[in-house]
mmCIF file of C-alpha atoms in Angstrom:
data_model
loop_
_atom_site.group_PDB
_atom_site.id
_atom_site.type_symbol
_atom_site.label_atom_id
_atom_site.label_comp_id
_atom_site.label_asym_id
_atom_site.label_seq_id
_atom_site.Cartn_x
_atom_site.Cartn_y
_atom_site.Cartn_z
ATOM 1 C CA UNK A 1 0.426 0.092 -0.115
ATOM 2 C CA UNK A 2 2.881 1.975 0.829
ATOM 3 C CA UNK A 3 4.479 1.521 -3.222
ATOM 4 C CA UNK A 4 1.088 2.697 -4.200
ATOM 5 C CA UNK A 5 0.873 6.081 -2.370
ATOM 6 C CA UNK A 6 4.539 7.360 -2.973
ATOM 7 C CA UNK A 7 4.024 6.264 -7.107
ATOM 8 C CA UNK A 8 0.734 8.180 -7.175
ATOM 9 C CA UNK A 9 2.515 11.173 -4.662
ATOM 10 C CA UNK A 10 5.422 10.931 -7.669
ATOM 11 C CA UNK A 11 2.942 10.811 -10.503
ATOM 12 C CA UNK A 12 0.726 13.969 -8.936
ATOM 13 C CA UNK A 13 4.365 16.021 -8.138
ATOM 14 C CA UNK A 14 5.868 15.703 -12.050
ATOM 15 C CA UNK A 15 2.491 16.384 -13.265
ATOM 16 C CA UNK A 16 2.476 19.754 -11.303
ATOM 17 C CA UNK A 17 5.788 19.788 -12.383
ATOM 18 C CA UNK A 18 5.216 20.087 -16.356
ATOM 19 C CA UNK A 19 4.391 23.729 -16.919
ATOM 20 C CA UNK A 20 2.660 25.364 -20.031
ATOM 21 C CA UNK A 21 4.615 25.946 -22.583
ATOM 22 C CA UNK A 22 4.685 29.060 -24.503
ATOM 23 C CA UNK A 23 6.227 31.185 -27.650
ATOM 24 C CA UNK A 24 5.379 34.135 -29.396
ATOM 25 C CA UNK A 25 8.398 35.040 -32.386
ATOM 26 C CA UNK A 26 6.839 38.520 -33.909
ATOM 27 C CA UNK A 27 8.284 38.392 -37.596
ATOM 28 C CA UNK A 28 8.253 41.531 -39.658
ATOM 29 C CA UNK A 29 6.790 44.638 -39.054
ATOM 30 C CA UNK A 30 4.296 43.433 -36.614
ATOM 31 C CA UNK A 31 3.797 44.713 -32.681
ATOM 32 C CA UNK A 32 3.146 42.979 -30.127
ATOM 33 C CA UNK A 33 0.139 45.571 -29.472
ATOM 34 C CA UNK A 34 -1.840 45.101 -32.299
ATOM 35 C CA UNK A 35 -4.888 43.308 -33.258
ATOM 36 C CA UNK A 36 -4.350 39.856 -35.094
ATOM 37 C CA UNK A 37 -6.139 37.287 -36.222
ATOM 38 C CA UNK A 38 -5.359 33.474 -36.156
ATOM 39 C CA UNK A 39 -4.844 32.025 -39.828
ATOM 40 C CA UNK A 40 -3.981 28.389 -39.302
ATOM 41 C CA UNK A 41 -3.025 26.036 -36.519
ATOM 42 C CA UNK A 42 -0.889 23.028 -36.950
ATOM 43 C CA UNK A 43 -0.762 20.304 -34.224
ATOM 44 C CA UNK A 44 2.601 19.071 -33.645
ATOM 45 C CA UNK A 45 4.170 15.929 -32.388
ATOM 46 C CA UNK A 46 7.319 16.210 -30.222
ATOM 47 C CA UNK A 47 8.529 12.936 -28.104
ATOM 48 C CA UNK A 48 10.515 12.489 -25.150
ATOM 49 C CA UNK A 49 9.825 16.254 -23.371
ATOM 50 C CA UNK A 50 10.032 17.896 -26.975
ATOM 51 C CA UNK A 51 13.536 16.766 -27.991
ATOM 52 C CA UNK A 52 12.664 14.632 -30.794
ATOM 53 C CA UNK A 53 10.298 16.622 -32.979
ATOM 54 C CA UNK A 54 9.025 14.680 -35.885
ATOM 55 C CA UNK A 55 8.300 17.457 -38.383
ATOM 56 C CA UNK A 56 9.052 20.831 -39.831
ATOM 57 C CA UNK A 57 6.175 23.167 -39.850
ATOM 58 C CA UNK A 58 6.595 25.658 -42.847
ATOM 59 C CA UNK A 59 5.297 29.293 -41.954
ATOM 60 C CA UNK A 60 3.910 29.814 -45.246
ATOM 61 C CA UNK A 61 1.450 27.318 -45.916
ATOM 62 C CA UNK A 62 -0.052 29.193 -43.712
ATOM 63 C CA UNK A 63 0.193 32.895 -44.596
ATOM 64 C CA UNK A 64 1.168 32.614 -47.966
ATOM 65 C CA UNK A 65 4.971 34.690 -48.271
ATOM 66 C CA UNK A 66 3.180 37.971 -45.754
ATOM 67 C CA UNK A 67 6.464 39.597 -44.667
ATOM 68 C CA UNK A 68 4.501 40.647 -41.374
ATOM 69 C CA UNK A 69 3.165 37.882 -39.011
ATOM 70 C CA UNK A 70 3.026 36.342 -35.890
ATOM 71 C CA UNK A 71 3.789 32.528 -34.901
ATOM 72 C CA UNK A 72 2.530 31.434 -31.491
ATOM 73 C CA UNK A 73 3.638 27.740 -29.789
ATOM 74 C CA UNK A 74 1.942 26.517 -27.346
ATOM 75 C CA UNK A 75 0.958 23.357 -24.816
ATOM 76 C CA UNK A 76 -2.514 23.682 -24.825
ATOM 77 C CA UNK A 77 -4.808 22.207 -22.022
ATOM 78 C CA UNK A 78 -5.118 18.409 -24.422
ATOM 79 C CA UNK A 79 -1.719 18.770 -25.185
ATOM 80 C CA UNK A 80 -0.800 18.877 -21.216
ATOM 81 C CA UNK A 81 -3.093 16.005 -20.607
ATOM 82 C CA UNK A 82 -1.202 13.511 -23.678
ATOM 83 C CA UNK A 83 1.521 14.390 -21.608
ATOM 84 C CA UNK A 84 1.054 13.349 -18.440
ATOM 85 C CA UNK A 85 -0.521 10.198 -19.745
ATOM 86 C CA UNK A 86 2.153 9.517 -22.156
ATOM 87 C CA UNK A 87 4.542 10.782 -19.054
ATOM 88 C CA UNK A 88 6.024 12.834 -21.495
ATOM 89 C CA UNK A 89 6.903 9.544 -24.199
ATOM 90 C CA UNK A 90 5.193 11.683 -26.620
ATOM 91 C CA UNK A 91 4.142 15.643 -25.599
ATOM 92 C CA UNK A 92 2.487 17.510 -28.390
ATOM 93 C CA UNK A 93 2.491 21.492 -28.943
ATOM 94 C CA UNK A 94 0.308 23.280 -31.005
ATOM 95 C CA UNK A 95 1.484 26.323 -33.844
ATOM 96 C CA UNK A 96 -0.926 28.642 -34.262
ATOM 97 C CA UNK A 97 -0.700 31.658 -36.845
ATOM 98 C CA UNK A 98 -1.569 35.373 -36.609
ATOM 99 C CA UNK A 99 -1.989 37.989 -39.842
ATOM 100 C CA UNK A 100 -3.408 41.775 -38.807
ATOM 101 C CA UNK A 101 -5.866 43.082 -40.572
ATOM 102 C CA UNK A 102 -3.725 43.842 -43.661
ATOM 103 C CA UNK A 103 -2.248 41.232 -44.067
ATOM 104 C CA UNK A 104 -5.794 39.005 -43.601
ATOM 105 C CA UNK A 105 -6.689 41.600 -47.046
ATOM 106 C CA UNK A 106 -3.537 40.525 -48.757
ATOM 107 C CA UNK A 107 -4.368 36.210 -47.917
ATOM 108 C CA UNK A 108 -7.870 37.001 -48.810
ATOM 109 C CA UNK A 109 -7.313 38.174 -52.188
ATOM 110 C CA UNK A 110 -4.661 35.734 -52.996
ATOM 111 C CA UNK A 111 -6.130 33.178 -51.736
ATOM 112 C CA UNK A 112 -9.942 34.200 -54.109
ATOM 113 C CA UNK A 113 -7.300 35.175 -57.325
ATOM 114 C CA UNK A 114 -5.778 30.918 -56.382
ATOM 115 C CA UNK A 115 -9.502 29.707 -56.492
ATOM 116 C CA UNK A 116 -10.306 31.187 -59.777
#
């Protein structure tokens, strides 16, 4: 019984030590105070606490060669749950791409031109 309790306390302590990692990178002339709109989301697979990534994400796919955009990578609540269940062997992250209003107009115009 004591071994089970010790194991449970260790698992709880390990889960409490995990942080909510978040990183925002502003590319080009975009300022942190500007209003931005999310234009794409990517879920990323990492292994062994984030030491090994499974693929590279290209911003071009989401922002279509715009010069000013924001990339935010973080562990969502669901990512944390999955990482906790797998004891850190599989640790997913979520990446979101944002553009300002001017960039959103350019992006919509480019995408409409592709559809024609």
